[in-house]
Short mmCIF file of C-alpha atoms and ligand atoms in Angstrom, two decimals:
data_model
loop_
_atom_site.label_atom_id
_atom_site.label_comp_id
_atom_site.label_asym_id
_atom_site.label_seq_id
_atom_site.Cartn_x
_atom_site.Cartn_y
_atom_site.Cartn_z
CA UNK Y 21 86.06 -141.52 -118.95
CA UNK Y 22 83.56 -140.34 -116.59
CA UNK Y 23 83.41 -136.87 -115.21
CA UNK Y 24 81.61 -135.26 -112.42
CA UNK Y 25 81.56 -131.88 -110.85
CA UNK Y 26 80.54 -132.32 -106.80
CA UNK Y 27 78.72 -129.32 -105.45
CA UNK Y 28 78.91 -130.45 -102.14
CA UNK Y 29 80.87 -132.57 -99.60
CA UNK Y 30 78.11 -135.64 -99.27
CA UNK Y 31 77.76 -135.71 -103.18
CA UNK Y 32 81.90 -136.20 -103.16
CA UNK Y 33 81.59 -139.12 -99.94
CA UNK Y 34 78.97 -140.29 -101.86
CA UNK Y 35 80.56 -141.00 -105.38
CA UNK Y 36 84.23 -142.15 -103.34
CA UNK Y 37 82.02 -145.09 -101.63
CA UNK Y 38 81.69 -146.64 -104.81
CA UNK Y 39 83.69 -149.94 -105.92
CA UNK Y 40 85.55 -148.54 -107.45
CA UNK Y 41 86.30 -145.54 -106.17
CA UNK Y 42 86.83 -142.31 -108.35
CA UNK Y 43 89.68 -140.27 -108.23
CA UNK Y 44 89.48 -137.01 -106.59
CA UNK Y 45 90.71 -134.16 -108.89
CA UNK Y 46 90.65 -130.43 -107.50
CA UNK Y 47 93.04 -128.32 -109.62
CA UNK Y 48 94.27 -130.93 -111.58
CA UNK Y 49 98.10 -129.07 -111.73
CA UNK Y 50 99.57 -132.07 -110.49
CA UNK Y 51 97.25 -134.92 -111.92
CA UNK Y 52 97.54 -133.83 -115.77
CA UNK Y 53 101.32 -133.53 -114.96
CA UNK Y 54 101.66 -136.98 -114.49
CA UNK Y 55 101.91 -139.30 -118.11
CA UNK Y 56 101.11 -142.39 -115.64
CA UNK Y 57 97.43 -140.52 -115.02
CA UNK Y 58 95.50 -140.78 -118.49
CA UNK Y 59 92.31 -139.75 -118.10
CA UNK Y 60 91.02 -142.20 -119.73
CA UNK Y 61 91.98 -144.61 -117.27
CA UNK Y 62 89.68 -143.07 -114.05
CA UNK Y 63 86.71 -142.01 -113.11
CA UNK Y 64 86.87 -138.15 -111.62
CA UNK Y 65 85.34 -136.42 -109.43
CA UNK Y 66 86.11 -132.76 -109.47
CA UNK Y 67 85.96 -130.95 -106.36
CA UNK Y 68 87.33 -127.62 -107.22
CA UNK Y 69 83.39 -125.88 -107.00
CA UNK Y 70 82.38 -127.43 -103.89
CA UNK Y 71 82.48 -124.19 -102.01
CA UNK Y 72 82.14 -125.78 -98.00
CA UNK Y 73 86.21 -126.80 -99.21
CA UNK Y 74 87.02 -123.55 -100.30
CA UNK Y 75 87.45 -121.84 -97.26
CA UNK Y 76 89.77 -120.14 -95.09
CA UNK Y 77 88.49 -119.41 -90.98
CA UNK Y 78 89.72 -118.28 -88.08
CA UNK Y 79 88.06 -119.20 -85.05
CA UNK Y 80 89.20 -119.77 -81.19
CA UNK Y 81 92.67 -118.71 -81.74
CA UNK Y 82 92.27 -121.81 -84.77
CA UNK Y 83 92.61 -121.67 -88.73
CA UNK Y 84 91.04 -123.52 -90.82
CA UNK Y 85 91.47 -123.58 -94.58
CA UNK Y 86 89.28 -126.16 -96.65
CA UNK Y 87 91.14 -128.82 -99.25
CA UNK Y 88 90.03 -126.60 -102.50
CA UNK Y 89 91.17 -123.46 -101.37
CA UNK Y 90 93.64 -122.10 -104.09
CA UNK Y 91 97.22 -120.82 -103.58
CA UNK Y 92 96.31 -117.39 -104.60
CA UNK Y 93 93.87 -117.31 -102.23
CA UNK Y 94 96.14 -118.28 -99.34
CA UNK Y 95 98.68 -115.65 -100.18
CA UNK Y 96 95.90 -112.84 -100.13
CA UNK Y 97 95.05 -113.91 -96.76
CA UNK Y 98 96.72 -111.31 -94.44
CA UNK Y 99 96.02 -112.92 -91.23
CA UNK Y 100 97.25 -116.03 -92.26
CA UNK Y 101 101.39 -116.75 -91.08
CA UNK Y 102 103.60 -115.14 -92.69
CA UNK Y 103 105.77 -118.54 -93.84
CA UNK Y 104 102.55 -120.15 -95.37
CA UNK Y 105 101.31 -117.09 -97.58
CA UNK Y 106 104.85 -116.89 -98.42
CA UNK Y 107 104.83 -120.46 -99.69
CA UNK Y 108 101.77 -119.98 -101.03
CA UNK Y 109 103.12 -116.99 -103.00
CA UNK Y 110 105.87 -118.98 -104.05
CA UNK Y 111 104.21 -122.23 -105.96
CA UNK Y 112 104.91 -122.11 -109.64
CA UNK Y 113 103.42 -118.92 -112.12
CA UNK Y 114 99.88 -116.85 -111.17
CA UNK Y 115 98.08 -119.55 -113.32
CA UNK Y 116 99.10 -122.64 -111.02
CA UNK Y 117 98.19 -120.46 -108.48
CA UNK Y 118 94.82 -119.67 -109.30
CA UNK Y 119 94.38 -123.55 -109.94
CA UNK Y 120 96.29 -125.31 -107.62
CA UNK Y 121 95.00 -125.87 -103.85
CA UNK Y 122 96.53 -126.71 -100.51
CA UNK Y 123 94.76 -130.39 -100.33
CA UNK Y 124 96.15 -131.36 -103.66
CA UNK Y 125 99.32 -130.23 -102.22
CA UNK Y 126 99.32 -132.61 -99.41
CA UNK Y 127 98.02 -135.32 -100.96
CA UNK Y 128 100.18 -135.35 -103.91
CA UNK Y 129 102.77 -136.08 -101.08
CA UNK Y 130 105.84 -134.46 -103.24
CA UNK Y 131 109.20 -134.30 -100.80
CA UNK Y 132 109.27 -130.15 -102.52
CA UNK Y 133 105.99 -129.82 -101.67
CA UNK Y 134 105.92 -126.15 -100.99
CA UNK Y 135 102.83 -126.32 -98.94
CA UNK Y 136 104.11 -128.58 -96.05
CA UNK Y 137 107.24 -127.22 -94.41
CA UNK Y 138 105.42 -124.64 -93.52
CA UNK Y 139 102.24 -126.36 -92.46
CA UNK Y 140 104.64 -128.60 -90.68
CA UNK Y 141 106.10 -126.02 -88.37
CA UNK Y 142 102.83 -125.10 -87.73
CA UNK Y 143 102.07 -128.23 -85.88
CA UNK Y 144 99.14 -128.62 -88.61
CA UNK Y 145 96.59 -130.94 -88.53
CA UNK Y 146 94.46 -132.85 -91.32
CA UNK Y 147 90.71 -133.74 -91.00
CA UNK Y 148 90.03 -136.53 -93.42
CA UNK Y 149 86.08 -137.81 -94.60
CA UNK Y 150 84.68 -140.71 -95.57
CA UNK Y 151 81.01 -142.16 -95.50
CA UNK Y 152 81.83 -144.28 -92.75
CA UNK Y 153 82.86 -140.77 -90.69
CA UNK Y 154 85.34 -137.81 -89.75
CA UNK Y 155 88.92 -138.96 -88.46
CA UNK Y 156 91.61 -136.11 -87.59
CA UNK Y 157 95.48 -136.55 -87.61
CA UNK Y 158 98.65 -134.69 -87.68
CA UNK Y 159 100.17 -133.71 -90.69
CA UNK Y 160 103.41 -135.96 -89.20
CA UNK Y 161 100.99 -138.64 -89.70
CA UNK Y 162 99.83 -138.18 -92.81
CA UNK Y 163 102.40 -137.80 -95.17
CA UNK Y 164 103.63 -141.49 -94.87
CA UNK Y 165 106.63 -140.97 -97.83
CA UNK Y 166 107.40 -139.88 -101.38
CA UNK Y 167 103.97 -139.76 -102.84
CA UNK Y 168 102.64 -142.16 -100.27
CA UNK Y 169 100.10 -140.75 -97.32
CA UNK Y 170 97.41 -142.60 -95.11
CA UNK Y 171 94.15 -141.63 -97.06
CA UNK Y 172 92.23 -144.11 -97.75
CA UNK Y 173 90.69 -144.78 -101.30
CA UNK Y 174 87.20 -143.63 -100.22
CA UNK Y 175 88.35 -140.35 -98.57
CA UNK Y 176 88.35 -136.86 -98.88
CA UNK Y 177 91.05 -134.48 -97.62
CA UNK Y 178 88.72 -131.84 -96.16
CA UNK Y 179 90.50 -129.17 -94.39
CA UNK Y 180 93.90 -128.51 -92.78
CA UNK Y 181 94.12 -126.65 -89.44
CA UNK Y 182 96.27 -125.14 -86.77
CA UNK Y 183 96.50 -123.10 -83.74
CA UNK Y 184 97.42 -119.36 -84.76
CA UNK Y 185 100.64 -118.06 -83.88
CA UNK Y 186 101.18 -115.73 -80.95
CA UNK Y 187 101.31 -112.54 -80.98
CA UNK Y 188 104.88 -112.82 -80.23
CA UNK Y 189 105.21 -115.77 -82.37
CA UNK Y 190 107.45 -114.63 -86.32
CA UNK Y 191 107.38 -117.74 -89.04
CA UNK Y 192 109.48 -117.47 -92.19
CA UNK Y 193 109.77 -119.81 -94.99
CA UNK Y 194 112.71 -119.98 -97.73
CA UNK Y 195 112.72 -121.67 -101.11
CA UNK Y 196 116.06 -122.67 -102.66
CA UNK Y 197 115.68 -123.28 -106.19
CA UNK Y 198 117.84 -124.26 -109.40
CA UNK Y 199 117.13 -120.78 -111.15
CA UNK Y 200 115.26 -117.81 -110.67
CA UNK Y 201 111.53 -116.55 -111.36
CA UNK Y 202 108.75 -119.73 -111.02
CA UNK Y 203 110.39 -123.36 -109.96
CA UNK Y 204 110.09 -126.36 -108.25
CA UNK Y 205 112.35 -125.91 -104.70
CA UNK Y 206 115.09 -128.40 -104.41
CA UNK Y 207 115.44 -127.50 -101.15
CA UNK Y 208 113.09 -125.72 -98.43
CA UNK Y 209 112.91 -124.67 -95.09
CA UNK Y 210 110.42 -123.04 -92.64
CA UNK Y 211 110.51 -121.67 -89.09
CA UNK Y 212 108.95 -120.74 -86.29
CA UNK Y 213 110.13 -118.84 -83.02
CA UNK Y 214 109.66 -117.03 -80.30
CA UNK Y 215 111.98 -114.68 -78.62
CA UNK Y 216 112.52 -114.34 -75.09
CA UNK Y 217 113.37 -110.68 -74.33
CA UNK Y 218 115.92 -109.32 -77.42
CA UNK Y 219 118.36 -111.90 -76.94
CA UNK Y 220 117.15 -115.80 -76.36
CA UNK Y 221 114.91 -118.07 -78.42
CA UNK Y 222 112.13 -119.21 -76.43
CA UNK Y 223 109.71 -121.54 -78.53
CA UNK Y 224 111.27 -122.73 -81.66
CA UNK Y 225 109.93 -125.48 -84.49
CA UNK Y 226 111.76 -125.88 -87.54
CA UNK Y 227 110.90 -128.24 -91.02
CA UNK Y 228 112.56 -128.95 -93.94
CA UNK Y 229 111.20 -129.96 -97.32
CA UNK Y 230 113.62 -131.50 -100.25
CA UNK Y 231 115.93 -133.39 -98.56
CA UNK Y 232 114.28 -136.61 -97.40
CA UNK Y 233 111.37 -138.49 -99.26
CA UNK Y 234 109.68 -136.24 -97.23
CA UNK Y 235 109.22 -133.06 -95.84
CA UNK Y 236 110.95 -133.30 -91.59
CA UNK Y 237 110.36 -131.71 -88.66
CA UNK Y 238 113.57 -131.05 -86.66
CA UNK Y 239 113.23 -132.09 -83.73
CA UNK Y 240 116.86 -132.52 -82.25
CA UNK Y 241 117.81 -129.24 -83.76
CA UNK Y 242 114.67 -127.58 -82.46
CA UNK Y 243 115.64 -128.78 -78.95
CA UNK Y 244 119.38 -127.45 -79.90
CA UNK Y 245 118.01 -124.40 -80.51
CA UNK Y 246 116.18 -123.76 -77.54
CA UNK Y 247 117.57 -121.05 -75.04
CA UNK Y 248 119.96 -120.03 -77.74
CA UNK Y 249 121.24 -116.64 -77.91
CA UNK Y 250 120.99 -114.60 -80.96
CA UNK Y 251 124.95 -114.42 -81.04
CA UNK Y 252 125.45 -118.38 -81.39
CA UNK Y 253 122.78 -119.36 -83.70
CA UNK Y 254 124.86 -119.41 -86.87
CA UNK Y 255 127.52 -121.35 -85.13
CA UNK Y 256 124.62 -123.99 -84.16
CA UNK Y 257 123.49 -124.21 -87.20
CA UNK Y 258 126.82 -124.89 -89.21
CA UNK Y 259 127.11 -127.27 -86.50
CA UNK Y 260 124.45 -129.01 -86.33
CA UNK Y 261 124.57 -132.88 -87.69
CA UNK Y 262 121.47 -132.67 -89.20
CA UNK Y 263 121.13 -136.55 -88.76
CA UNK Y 264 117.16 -136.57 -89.19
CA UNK Y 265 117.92 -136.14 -92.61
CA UNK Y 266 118.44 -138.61 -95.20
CA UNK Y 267 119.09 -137.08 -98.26
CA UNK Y 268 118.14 -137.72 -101.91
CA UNK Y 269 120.64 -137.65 -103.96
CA UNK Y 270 119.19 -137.30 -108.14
CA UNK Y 271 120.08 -135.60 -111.22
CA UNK Y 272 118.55 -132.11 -109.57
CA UNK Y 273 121.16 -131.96 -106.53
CA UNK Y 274 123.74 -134.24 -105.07
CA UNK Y 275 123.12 -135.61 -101.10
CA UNK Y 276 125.67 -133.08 -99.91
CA UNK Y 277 124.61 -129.86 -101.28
CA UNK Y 278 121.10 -130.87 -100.24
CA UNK Y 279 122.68 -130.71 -96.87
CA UNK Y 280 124.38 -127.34 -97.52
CA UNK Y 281 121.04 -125.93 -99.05
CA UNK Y 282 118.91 -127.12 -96.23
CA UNK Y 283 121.72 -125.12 -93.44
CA UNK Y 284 121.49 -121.90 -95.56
CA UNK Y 285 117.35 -122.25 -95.75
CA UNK Y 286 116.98 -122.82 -92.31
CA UNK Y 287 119.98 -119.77 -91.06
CA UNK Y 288 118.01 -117.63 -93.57
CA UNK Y 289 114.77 -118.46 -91.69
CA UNK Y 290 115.60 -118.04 -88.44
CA UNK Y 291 117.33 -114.38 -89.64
CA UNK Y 292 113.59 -113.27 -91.07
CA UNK Y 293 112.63 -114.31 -87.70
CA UNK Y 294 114.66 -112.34 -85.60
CA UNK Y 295 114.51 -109.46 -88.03
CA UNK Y 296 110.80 -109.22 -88.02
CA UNK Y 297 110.61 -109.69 -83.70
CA UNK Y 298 113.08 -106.54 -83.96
CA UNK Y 299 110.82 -104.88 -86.22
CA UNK Y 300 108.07 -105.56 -83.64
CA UNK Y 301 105.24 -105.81 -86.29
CA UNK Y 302 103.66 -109.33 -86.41
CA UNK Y 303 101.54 -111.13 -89.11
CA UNK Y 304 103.63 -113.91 -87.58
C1 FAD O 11 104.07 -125.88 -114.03
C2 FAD O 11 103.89 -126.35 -112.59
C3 FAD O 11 104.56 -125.69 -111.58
C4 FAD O 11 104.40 -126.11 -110.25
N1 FAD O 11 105.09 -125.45 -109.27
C5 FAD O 11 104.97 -125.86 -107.99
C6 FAD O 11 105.71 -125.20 -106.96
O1 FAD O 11 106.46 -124.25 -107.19
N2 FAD O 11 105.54 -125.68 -105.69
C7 FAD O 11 104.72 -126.73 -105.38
O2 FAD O 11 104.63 -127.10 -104.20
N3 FAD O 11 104.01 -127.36 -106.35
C8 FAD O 11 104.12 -126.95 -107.63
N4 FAD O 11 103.41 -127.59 -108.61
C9 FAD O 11 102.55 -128.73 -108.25
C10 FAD O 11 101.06 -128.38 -108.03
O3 FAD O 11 100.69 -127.20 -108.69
C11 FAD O 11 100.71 -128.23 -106.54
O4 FAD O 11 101.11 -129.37 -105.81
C12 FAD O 11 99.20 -128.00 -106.33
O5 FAD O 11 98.99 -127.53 -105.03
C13 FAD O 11 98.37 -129.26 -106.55
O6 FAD O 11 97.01 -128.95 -106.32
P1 FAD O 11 95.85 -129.39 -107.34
O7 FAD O 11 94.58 -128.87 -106.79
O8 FAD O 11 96.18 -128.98 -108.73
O9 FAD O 11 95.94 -130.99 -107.20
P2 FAD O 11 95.40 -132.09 -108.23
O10 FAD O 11 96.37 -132.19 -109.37
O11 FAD O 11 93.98 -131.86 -108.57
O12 FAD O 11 95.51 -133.38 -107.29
C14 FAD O 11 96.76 -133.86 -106.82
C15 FAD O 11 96.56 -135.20 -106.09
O13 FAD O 11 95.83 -135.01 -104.89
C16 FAD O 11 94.59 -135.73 -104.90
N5 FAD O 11 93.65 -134.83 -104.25
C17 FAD O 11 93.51 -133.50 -104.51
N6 FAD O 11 92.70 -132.93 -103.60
C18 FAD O 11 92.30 -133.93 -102.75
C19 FAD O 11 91.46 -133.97 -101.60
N7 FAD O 11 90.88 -132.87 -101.09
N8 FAD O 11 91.27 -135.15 -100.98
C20 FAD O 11 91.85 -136.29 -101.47
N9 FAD O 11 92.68 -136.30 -102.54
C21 FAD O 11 92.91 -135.13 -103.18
C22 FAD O 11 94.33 -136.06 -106.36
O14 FAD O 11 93.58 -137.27 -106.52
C23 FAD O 11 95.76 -136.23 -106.87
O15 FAD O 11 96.27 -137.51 -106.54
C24 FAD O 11 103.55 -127.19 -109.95
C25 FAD O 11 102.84 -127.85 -110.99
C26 FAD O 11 103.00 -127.43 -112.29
C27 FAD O 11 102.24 -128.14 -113.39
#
């Protein structure tokens, strides 16, 4: 086994233009989970101290939050949108928290990722390196499938970004789970709207995590929801076909109460919504 620690971004491009390439390790909460992931069997290069990835902007109405930047730290963040520093809050106990980081998140590619519904309804975007140069895509984009996304072997997931909220703007994220206090979600959902006036949703962009090999946008319920008022959003939900969805169906829930989780997660996001437009305050 050989180990190094990067202090920078060119000393990580560097080391990932080698034949072979090492394997990138940042937390390591999801590598050392996996048996099929020996250490033995790679070469690492740890970016967990390379501080240009570790963190979080705002600039031009944009936010950008390097790869290594922890969970903990994302949920301190009170500027940040409301649904992703409640994800953020909501990954596993304080000590996969302190460890685990947004770009090992994404690139692990899990369909519970908690990380990317959110991220998702965001409209995020990815910005991936490699000694050969800088290429930028949309988070759609990148996650490809169940543990599958389009980074090549020799590059870096360097930052994710998006275009703040509006002032207006209220995000929400809910986590359905098989028990209480720290778990994996089997089902997630997160939202984002805008209100026109009290009663009709303006802008709306909705994601789901847990229910397909990987995390959805909904776009034909989205465009459902659109000039909806308040009063008939339950009823559009309930009856809503959902048929973006392909759900898995495995020994943590059946295909069909997937499909009853994912309605309650996404009512109950779109009710934090509304709630906090009444409220008037915004963190968004
Ligand atoms: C007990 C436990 C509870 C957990 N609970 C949750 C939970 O509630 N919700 C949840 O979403 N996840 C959970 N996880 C999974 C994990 O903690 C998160 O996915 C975490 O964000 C992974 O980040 P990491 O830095 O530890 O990734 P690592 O394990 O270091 O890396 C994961 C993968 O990403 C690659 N990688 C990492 N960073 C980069 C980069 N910048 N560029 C290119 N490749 C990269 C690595 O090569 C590896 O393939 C849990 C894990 C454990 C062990």
């Amino acid at each position: 086994m050989n180990y190094f620690r990067a202090r920078t971004v060119d000393e990580v491009l560097g080391r990932l233009a080698e034949r072979p390439p090492p394997r990138v390790i940042c937390g390591a909460t999801d590598l050392f989970a996996d048996p099929a992931l020996l250490p033995a069997k790679y070469e690492w290069v740890d970016i967990s101290r390379v501080d240009a990835l570790r963190a979080i902007e705002r600039r031009d109405g944009m936010a950008r939050i390097g790869s290594a930047t922890t969970w903990e730290a994302i949920a301190a963040t009170e500027w940040l949108p409301t649904a992703l520093r409640e994800a953020a809050a909501s990954v596993g106990s304080r000590q996969i928290r302190v460890q685990g980081s947004i770009g090992g998140n994404l690139c692990h590619a899990s369909p519970v990722a908690d990380g990317v519904p959110p991220l998702l309804a965001l409209d995020a975007h990815v910005e991936l390196a490699s000694t050969r140069g800088v290429r930028r895509l949309p988070l759609t984009e990148f996650l490809l499938g169940r543990r599958r996304t389009s980074l090549h072997a020799d590059e870096l997931l360097v930052a994710v970004w998006f275009a703040l909220p509006r002032a207006q703007d209220r995000t929400a994220f809910i986590k359905c789970t098989n028990r209480d206090g720290a778990a994996i979600a089997v089902v997630s959902a997160a939202v984002r709207l805008r209100m026109s006036g009290e009663d009709t949703m303006d802008a709306v962009a909705i994601s789901v995590g847990g229910v397909s090999e990987t995390a959805l946008r909904m776009r034909e319920l989205e465009a459902a929801m659109q000039g909806q008022r308040r009063a008939g959003l339950a009823r559009a939900i309930e009856e809503a076909s959902l048929v973006e969805l392909t759900p898995i169906d495995d020994c943590r829930a059946p295909a069909a109460h997937r499909i009853h989780l994912a309605r309650l997660a996404i009512g109950r996001a779109f009710s934090h919504c509304i709630k906090e437009t009444d409220r008037g305050v915004s963190t968004a």
